[in-house]
Coordinates of C-alpha atoms and ligand atoms in Angstrom, one line a residue:
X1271 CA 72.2 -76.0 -44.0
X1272 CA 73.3 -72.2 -43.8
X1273 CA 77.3 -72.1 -45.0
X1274 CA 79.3 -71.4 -42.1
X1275 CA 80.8 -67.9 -42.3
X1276 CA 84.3 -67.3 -43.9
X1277 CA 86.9 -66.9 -42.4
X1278 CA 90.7 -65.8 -43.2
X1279 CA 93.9 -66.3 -41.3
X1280 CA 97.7 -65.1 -41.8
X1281 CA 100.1 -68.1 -42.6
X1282 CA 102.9 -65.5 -40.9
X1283 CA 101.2 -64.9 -37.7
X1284 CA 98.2 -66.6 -37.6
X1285 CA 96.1 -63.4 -37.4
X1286 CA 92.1 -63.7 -38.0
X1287 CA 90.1 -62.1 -39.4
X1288 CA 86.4 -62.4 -41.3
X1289 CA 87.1 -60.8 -44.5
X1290 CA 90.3 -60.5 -46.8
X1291 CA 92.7 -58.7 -46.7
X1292 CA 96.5 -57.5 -49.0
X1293 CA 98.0 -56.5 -45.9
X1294 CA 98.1 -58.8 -42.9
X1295 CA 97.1 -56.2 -40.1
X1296 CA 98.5 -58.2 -37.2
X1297 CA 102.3 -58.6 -38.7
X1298 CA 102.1 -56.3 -42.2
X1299 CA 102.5 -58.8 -44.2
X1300 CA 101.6 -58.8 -47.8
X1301 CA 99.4 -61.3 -49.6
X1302 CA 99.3 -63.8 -46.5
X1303 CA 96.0 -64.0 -45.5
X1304 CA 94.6 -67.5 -47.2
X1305 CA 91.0 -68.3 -46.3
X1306 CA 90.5 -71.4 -43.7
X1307 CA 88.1 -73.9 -43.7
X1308 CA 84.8 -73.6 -40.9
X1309 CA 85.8 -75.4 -38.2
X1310 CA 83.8 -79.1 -38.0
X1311 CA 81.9 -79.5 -34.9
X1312 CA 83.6 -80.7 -32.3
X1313 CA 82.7 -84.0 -31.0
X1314 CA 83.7 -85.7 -27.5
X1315 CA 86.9 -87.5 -28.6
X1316 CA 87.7 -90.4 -26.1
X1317 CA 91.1 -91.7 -25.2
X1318 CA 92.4 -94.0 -27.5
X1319 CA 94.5 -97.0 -26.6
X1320 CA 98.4 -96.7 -26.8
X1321 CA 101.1 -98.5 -28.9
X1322 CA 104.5 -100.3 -27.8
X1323 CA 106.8 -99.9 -30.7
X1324 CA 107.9 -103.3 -30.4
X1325 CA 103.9 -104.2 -30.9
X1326 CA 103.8 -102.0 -34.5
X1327 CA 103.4 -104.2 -37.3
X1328 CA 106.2 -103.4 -39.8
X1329 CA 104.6 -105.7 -42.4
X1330 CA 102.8 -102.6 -43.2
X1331 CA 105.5 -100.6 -43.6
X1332 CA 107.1 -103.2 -46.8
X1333 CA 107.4 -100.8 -49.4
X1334 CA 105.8 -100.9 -53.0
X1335 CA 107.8 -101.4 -56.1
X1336 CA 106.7 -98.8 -58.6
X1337 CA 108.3 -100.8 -61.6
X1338 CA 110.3 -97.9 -62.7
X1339 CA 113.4 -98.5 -60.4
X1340 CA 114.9 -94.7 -61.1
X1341 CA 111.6 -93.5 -59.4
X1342 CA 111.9 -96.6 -56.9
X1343 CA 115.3 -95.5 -55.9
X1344 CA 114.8 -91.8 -55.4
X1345 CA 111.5 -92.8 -53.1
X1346 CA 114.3 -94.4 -50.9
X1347 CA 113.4 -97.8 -52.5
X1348 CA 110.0 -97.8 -53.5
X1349 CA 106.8 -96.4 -52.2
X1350 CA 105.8 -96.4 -48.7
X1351 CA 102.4 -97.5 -48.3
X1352 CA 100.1 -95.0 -46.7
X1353 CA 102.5 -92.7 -47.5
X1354 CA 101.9 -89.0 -48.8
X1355 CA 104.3 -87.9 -52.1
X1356 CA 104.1 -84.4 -53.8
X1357 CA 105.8 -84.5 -57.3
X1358 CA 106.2 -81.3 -58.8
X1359 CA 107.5 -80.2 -61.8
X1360 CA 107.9 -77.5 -64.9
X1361 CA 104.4 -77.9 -66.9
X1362 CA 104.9 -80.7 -70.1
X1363 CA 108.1 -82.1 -68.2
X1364 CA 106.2 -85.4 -68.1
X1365 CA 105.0 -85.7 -64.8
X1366 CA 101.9 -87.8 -65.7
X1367 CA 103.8 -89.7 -68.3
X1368 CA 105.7 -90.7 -65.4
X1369 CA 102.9 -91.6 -62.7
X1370 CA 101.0 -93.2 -65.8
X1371 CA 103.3 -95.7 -66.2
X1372 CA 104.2 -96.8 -62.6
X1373 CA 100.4 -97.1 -61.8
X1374 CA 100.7 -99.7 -64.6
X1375 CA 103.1 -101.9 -62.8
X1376 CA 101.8 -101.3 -60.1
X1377 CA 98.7 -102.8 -60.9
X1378 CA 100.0 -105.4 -63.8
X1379 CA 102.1 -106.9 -59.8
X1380 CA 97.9 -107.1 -58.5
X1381 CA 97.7 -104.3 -56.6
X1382 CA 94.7 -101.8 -56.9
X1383 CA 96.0 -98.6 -58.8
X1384 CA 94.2 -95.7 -58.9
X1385 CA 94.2 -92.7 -61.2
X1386 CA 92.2 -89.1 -60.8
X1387 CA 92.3 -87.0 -63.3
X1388 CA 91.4 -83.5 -62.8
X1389 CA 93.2 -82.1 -65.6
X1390 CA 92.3 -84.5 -68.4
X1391 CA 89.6 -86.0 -69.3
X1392 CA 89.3 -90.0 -69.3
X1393 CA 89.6 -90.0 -72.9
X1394 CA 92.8 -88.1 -72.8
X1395 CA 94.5 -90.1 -70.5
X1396 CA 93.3 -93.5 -72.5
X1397 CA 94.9 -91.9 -76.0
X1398 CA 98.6 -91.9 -73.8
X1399 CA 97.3 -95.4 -72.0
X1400 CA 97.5 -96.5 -75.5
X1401 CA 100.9 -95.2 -75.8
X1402 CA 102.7 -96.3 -73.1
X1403 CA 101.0 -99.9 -72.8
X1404 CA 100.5 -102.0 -70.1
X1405 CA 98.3 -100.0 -68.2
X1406 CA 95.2 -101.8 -68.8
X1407 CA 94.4 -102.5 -64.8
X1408 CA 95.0 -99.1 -63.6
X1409 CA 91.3 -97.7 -62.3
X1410 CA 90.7 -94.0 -63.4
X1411 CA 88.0 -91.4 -62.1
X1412 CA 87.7 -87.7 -63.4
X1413 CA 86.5 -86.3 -60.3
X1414 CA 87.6 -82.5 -58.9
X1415 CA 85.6 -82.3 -56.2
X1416 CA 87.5 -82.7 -52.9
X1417 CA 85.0 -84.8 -50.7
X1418 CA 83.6 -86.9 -54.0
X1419 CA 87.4 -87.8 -54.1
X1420 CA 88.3 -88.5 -50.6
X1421 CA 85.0 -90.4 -50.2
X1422 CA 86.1 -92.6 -52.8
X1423 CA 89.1 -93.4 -51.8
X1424 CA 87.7 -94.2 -48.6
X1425 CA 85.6 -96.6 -50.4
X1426 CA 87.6 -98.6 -52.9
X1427 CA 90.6 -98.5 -50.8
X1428 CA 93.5 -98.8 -53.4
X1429 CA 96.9 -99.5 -52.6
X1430 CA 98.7 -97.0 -54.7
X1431 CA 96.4 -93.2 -55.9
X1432 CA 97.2 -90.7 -58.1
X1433 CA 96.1 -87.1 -57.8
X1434 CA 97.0 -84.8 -61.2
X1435 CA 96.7 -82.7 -60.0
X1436 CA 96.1 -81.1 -56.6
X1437 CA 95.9 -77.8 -57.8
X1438 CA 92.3 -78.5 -59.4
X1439 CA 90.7 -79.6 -56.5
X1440 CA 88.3 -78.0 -54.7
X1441 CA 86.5 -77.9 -51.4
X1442 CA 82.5 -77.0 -51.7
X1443 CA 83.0 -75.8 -48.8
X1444 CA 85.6 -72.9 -49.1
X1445 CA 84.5 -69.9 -51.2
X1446 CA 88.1 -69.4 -52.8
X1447 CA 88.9 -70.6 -56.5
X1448 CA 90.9 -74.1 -57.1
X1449 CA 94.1 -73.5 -56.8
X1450 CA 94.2 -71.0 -54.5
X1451 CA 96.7 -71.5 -51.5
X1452 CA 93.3 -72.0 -49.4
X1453 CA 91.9 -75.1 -51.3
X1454 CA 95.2 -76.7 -51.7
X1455 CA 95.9 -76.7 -48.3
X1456 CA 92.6 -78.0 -47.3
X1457 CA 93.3 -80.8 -50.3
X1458 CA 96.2 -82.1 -49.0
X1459 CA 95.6 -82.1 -45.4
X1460 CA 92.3 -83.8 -46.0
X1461 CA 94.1 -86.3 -48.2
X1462 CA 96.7 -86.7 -45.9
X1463 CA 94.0 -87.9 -43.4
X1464 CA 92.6 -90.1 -46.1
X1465 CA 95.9 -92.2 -46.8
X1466 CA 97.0 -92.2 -43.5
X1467 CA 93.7 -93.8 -42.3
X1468 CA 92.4 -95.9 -45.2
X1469 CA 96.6 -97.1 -46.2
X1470 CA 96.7 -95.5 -49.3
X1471 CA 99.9 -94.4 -50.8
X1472 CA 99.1 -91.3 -52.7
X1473 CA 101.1 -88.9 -54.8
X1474 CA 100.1 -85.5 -55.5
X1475 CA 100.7 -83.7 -58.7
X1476 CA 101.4 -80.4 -58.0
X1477 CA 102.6 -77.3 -60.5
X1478 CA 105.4 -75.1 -59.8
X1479 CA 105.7 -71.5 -59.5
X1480 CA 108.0 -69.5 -62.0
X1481 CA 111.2 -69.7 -59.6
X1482 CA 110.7 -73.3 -59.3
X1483 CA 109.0 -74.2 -56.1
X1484 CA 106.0 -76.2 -55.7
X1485 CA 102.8 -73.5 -56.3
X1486 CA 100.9 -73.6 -53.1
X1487 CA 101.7 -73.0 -49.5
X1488 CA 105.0 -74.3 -48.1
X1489 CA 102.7 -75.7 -45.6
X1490 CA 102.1 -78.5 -48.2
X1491 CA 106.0 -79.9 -48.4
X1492 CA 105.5 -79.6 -44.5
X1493 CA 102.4 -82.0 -44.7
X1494 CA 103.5 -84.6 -47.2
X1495 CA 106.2 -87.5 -46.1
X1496 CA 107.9 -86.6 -49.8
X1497 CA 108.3 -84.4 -52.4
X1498 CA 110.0 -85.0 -55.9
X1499 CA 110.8 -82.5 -58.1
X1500 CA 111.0 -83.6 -61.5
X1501 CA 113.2 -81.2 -63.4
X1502 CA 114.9 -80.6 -66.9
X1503 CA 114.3 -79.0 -69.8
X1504 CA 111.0 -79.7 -72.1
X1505 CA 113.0 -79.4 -75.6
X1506 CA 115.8 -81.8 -74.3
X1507 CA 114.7 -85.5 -74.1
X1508 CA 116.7 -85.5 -70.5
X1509 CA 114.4 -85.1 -67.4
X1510 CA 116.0 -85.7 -63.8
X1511 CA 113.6 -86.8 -61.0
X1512 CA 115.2 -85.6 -57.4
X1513 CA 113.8 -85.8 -53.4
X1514 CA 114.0 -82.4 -51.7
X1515 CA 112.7 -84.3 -48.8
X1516 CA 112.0 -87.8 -47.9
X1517 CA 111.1 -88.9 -44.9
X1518 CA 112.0 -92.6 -45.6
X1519 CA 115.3 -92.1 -47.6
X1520 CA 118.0 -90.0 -48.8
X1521 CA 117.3 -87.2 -50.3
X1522 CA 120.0 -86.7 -52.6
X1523 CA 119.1 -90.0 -55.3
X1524 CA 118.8 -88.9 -58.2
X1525 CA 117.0 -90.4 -61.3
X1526 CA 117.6 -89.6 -64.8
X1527 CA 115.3 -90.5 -67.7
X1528 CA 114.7 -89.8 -71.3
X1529 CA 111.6 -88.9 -73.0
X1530 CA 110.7 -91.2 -76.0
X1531 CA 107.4 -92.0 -77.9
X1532 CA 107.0 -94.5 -75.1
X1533 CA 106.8 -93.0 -72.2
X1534 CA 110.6 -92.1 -69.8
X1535 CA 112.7 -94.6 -70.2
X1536 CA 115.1 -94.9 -66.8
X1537 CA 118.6 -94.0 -67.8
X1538 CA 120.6 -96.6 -65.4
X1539 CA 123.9 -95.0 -66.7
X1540 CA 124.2 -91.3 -66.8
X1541 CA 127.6 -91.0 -66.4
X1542 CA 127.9 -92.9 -70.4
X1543 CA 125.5 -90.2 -71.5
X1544 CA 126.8 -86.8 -69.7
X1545 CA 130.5 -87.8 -68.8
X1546 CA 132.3 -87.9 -72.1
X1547 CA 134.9 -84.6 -73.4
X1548 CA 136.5 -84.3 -76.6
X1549 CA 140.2 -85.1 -76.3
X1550 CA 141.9 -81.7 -76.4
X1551 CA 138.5 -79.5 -76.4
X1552 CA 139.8 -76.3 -74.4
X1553 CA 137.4 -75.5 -71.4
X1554 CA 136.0 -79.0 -71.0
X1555 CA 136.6 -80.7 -67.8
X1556 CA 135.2 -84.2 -66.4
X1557 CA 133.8 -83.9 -63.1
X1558 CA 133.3 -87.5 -60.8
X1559 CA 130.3 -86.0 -58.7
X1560 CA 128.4 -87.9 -55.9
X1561 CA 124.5 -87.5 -56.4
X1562 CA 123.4 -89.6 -52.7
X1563 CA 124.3 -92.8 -52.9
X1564 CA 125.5 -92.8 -56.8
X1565 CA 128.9 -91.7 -58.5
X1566 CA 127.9 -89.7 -62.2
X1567 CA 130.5 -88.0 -64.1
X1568 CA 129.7 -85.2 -65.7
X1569 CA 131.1 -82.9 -68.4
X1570 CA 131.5 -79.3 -67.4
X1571 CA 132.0 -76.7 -69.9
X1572 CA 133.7 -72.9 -69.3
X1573 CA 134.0 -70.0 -71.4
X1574 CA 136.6 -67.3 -70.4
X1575 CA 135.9 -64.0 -72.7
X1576 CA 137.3 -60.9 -72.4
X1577 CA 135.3 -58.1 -71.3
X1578 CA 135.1 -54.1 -70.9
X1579 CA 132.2 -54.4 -68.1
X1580 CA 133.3 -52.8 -65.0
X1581 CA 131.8 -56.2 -63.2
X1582 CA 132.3 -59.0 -65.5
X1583 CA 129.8 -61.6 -65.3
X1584 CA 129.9 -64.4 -63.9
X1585 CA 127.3 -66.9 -65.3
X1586 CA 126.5 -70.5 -64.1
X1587 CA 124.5 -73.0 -65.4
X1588 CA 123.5 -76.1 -63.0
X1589 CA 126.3 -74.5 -61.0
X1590 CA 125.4 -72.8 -57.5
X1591 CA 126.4 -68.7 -59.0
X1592 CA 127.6 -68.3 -55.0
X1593 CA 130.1 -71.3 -55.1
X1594 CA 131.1 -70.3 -59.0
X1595 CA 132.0 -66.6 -58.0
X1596 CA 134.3 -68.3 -54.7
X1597 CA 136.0 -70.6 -57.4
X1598 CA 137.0 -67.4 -59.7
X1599 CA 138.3 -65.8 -56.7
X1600 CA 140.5 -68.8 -55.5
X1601 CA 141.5 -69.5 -58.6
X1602 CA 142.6 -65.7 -59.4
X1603 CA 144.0 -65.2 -55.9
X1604 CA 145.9 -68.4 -55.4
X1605 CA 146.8 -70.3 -58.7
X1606 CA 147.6 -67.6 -60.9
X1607 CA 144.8 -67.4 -62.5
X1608 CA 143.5 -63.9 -63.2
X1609 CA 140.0 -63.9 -64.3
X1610 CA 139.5 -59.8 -62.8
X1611 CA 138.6 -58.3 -66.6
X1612 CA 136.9 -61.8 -68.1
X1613 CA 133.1 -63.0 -68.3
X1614 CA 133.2 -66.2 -66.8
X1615 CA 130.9 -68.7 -68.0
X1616 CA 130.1 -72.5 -66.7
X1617 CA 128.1 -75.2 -67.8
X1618 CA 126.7 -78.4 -66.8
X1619 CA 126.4 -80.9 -69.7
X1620 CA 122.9 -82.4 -70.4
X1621 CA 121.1 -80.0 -67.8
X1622 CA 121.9 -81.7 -65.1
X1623 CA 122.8 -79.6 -61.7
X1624 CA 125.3 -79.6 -59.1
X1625 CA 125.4 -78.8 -55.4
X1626 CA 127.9 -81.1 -54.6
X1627 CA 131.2 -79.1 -53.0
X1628 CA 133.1 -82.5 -54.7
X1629 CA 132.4 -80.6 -58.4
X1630 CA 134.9 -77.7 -57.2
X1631 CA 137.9 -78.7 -58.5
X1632 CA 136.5 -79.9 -62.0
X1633 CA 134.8 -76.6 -62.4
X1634 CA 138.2 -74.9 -61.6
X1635 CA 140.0 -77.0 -64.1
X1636 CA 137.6 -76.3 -67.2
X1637 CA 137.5 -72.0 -66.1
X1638 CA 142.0 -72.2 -65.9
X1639 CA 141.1 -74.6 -69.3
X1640 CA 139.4 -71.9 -71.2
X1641 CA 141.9 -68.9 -69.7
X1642 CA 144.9 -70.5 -69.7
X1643 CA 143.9 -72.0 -73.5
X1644 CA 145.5 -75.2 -72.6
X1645 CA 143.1 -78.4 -72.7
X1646 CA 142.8 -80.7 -69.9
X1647 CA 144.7 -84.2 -69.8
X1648 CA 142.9 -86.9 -72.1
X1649 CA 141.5 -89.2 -69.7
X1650 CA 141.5 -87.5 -67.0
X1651 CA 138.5 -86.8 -64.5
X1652 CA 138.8 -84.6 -61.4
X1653 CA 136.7 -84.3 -58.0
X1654 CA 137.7 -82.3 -54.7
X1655 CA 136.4 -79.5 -52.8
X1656 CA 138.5 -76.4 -52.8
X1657 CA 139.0 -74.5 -49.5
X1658 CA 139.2 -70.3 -49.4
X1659 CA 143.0 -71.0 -48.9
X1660 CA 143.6 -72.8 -51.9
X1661 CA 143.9 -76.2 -50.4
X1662 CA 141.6 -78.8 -51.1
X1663 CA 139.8 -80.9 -48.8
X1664 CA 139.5 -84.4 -49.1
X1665 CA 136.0 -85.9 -51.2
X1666 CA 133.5 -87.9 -49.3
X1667 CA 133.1 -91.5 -50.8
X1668 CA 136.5 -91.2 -53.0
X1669 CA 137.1 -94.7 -53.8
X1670 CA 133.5 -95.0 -54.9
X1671 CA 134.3 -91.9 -57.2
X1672 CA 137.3 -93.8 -58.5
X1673 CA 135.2 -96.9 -59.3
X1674 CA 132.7 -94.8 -61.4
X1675 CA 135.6 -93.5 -63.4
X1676 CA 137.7 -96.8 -64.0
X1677 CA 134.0 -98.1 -65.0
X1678 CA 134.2 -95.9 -67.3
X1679 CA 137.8 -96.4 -68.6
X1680 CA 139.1 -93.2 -67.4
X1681 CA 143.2 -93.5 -67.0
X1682 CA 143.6 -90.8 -64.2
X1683 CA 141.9 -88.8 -61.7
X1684 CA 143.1 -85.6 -60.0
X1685 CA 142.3 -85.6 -56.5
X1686 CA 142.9 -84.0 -52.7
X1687 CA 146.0 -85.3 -50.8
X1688 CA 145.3 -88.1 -49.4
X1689 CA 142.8 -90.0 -51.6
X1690 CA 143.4 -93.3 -51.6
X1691 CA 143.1 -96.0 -54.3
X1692 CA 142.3 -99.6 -54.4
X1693 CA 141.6 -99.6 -58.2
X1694 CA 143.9 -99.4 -61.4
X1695 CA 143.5 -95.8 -61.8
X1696 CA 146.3 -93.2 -61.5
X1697 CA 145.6 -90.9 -58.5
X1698 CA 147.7 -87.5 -58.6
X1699 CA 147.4 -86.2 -55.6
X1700 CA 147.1 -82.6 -55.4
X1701 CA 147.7 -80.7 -51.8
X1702 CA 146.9 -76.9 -53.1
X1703 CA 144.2 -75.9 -56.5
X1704 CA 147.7 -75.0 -58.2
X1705 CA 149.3 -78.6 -58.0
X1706 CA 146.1 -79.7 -58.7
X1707 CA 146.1 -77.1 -62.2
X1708 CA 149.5 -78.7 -62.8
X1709 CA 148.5 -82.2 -62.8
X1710 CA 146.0 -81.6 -64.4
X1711 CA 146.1 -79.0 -67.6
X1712 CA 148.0 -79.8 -70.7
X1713 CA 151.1 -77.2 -70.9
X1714 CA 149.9 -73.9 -72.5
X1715 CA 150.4 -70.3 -71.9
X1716 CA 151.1 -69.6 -68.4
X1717 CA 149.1 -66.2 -68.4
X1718 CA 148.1 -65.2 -71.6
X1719 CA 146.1 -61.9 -70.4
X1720 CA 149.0 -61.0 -67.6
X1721 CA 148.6 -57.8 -68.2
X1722 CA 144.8 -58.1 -67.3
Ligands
LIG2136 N1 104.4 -89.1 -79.0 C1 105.3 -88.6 -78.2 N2 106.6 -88.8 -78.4 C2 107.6 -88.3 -77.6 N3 107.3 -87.5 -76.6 C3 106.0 -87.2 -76.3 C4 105.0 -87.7 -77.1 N4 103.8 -87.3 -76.6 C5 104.1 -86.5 -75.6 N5 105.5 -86.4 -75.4 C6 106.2 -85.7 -74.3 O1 105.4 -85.7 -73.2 C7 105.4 -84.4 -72.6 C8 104.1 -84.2 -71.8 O2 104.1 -85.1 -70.8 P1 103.1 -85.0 -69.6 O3 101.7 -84.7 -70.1 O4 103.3 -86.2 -68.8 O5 103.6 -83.7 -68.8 P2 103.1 -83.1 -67.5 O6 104.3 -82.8 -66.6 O7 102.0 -84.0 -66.9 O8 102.5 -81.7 -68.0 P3 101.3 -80.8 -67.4 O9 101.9 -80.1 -66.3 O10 100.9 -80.0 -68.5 O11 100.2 -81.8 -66.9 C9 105.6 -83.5 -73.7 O12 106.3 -82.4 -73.3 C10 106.4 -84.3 -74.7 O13 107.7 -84.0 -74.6
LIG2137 MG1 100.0 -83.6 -66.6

């Protein structure tokens, strides 16, 4: 059969054309033209019959357990059968260390697990097998062609599938490389079609870009019910598994594991691991964060150095750099502290990041720490969002915060006005970022750079 001709369409506009090329001439665009696949030929589709809601079958829907219950908990509470998953992640962060080991349990609770490998060969995969144990059952197939893959799966049928990773699929019939925005879209949306129609739940392994996102169209995180993104650093042992998006949960779980000889081991208490200062350390502080549905305190560290720069810096790790440079300015305009000719530094402890407005407070405490050279309270932990007037605004889920800390034997909390507490812990309630500083900074100098 003669190969259909090639043709190429921009993801901006939706622009055709039958050759490539840089410059999108419909909308100017650079780089968006990504080659399509030839159109099947179109057969007589006949109505099909319709659906009461009421009728649906939700014994279908009972999700699977994927025997590592930090993965289970950021799916939403395990996988969703016929469901579509993207995990992506920073290369040797462990991604298939991860999916290794919950197709194991998987298929050690009897259910069909299935592995293809496109990256490694079978041989490869058997050496960390061996490693992580119990994995015997799962069924593996180093396959990269696209329709060899989906007509397999169409075949076998297993409950739970494994693709590491969609990048090296490819589609005999589209001319582009694998990899290449064209072939991964075709991947997924013909996988998509697979799982949706055959009930298999199936995760996609997908590589990320140098800023972080999932390589690939964004089309892809459009098509898939979920997508992970499996983060931290490859020389810490810490990795942190998050949702992005999740059509069948929250997406702000969070799981956090720890890379041993024996695969990630779940971390069920972060807060033991990350939330811990050294009594009277200047420019520590102990934030009580909410990640979804979980309290986790966390350490975070500042540095205050003085500077000659005409624009000091202002440099934040795990810290949102927008919401660190409002917290300098609140904290110079309305609590005294001025921060005008100092790099500012912050830190999350153990990697971890933020984008909870709850951290605001802590992260003020540790920077007027470090500049006022005064330590925070021993035993103290802070959470609160602080306002552009200085105020602070009340903390969703504040007793559960309050419960993470007494867990954790933490005396004292400083909080917003208003936070209420049913536990043994010592609330001081703070109306304004400078009662707040009060309650919550050993007494040092007021102003040691006042003439800053
Ligand atoms: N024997 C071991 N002991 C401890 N950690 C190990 C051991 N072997 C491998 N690792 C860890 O596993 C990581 C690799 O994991 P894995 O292959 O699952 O990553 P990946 O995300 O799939 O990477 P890629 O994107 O390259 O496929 C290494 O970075 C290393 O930290
Ligand atoms: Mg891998």
């Amino acid at each position: 059969m003669a190969k259909a001709a090639v043709n190429y369409a921009c993801t901006e506009c939706g622009y055709s054309a039958g050759r490539w090329f840089g410059k999108c001439p419909g909308c100017d665009a650079f780089g968006s033209l990504v080659e399509e696949a030839p159109a099947a030929a179109t057969a007589t589709a006949s109505a099909r019959p319709l659906l009461r809601l009421v009728d649906v079958n939700a014994e279908e829907a009972k999700r699977i357990s994927t025997g590592v219950p930090e993965l289970d908990r950021v799916l939403g509470g395990g996988l969703v059968p016929a469901s579509l998953v993207l995990v992506g992640g920073e290369p040797g962060v462990g991604k298939s260390t991860l999916l290794l080991s919950a197709l194991g349990a998987i298929s050690a609770a009897g259910r069909r697990a299935l592995l293809v490998t496109g990256e490694e060969s079978t041989a490869q995969v058997k050496l960390r097998a061996a490693r992580l144990g119990g994995t015997e059952a799962v069924e593996i197939l180093a396959e990269t062609e696209l329709e060899a893959v989906c007509a397999t799966l169409e075949r076998e049928r297993p409950d739970v599938c494994v693709i590491d990773s969609i990048q090296t699929l490819y589609s005999a019939d589209m001319s582009s490389a694998p990899g290449s925005v064209g072939q991964v879209r075709e991947a997924a949306g013909r996988l998509l079609r697979v799982a949706k129609e055959f009930g298999v739940a199936t995760i996609l392994v997908g590589h990320v870009t140098k800023d972080g996102a999932v390589a690939g169209p964004r089309v892809l995180e459009h098509l898939v019910d979920c997508v992970l993104q499996f983060e931290g650093d490859r020389y810490h042992a810490h990795r942190v598994l998050r949702a992005t998006k999740n059509r069948f949960g929250s997406t702000n779980e969070l799981g956090v594991f720890e890379m041993t000889g024996e695969g990630l081991v779940g971390v069920p208490d972060p807060s033991e691991l990350f939330g811990k200062t050294l009594p009277g350390e200047i420019g520590a502080a102990v934030a009580c964060v909410l990640e979804g549905t979980r309290p986790i305190l966390l350490e975070i560290q500042a540095l205050v150095a003085p500077t000659d720069l005409a624009m000091p810096r202002r440099v934040a790790t795990g810290v949102d750099p927008k919401r660190l440079a409002m917290i300098v300015a609140v904290l110079s305009r309305h609590a005294g502290v001025a921060l005008g000719s100092a790099d500012v530094f912050v830190n999350v402890a153990g990697g971890l990041r933020i984008d909870e407005p709850g951290a605001d407070l802590a992260i003020a405490l540790a920077i007027a720490s470090a500049a006022r050279n005064a330590a925070v309270r021993e035993g103290v932990a802070a959470f609160g969002e602080i306002g552009l007037t200085g105020r602070l605004r009340p903390a969703a889920q504040s007793e559960r915060r309050l419960e993470e800390c007494t867990k954790l034997g933490i005396a004292a909390a400083v909080a917003p006005a208003g936070t209420r507490s049913r536990s043994k812990i010592r609330v001081s309630e703070s109306g304004t970022l400078r009662e707040a500083l009060r309650a919550g900074l050993e007494a040092g100098e007021e102003n040691p750079r006042k003439s800053a």
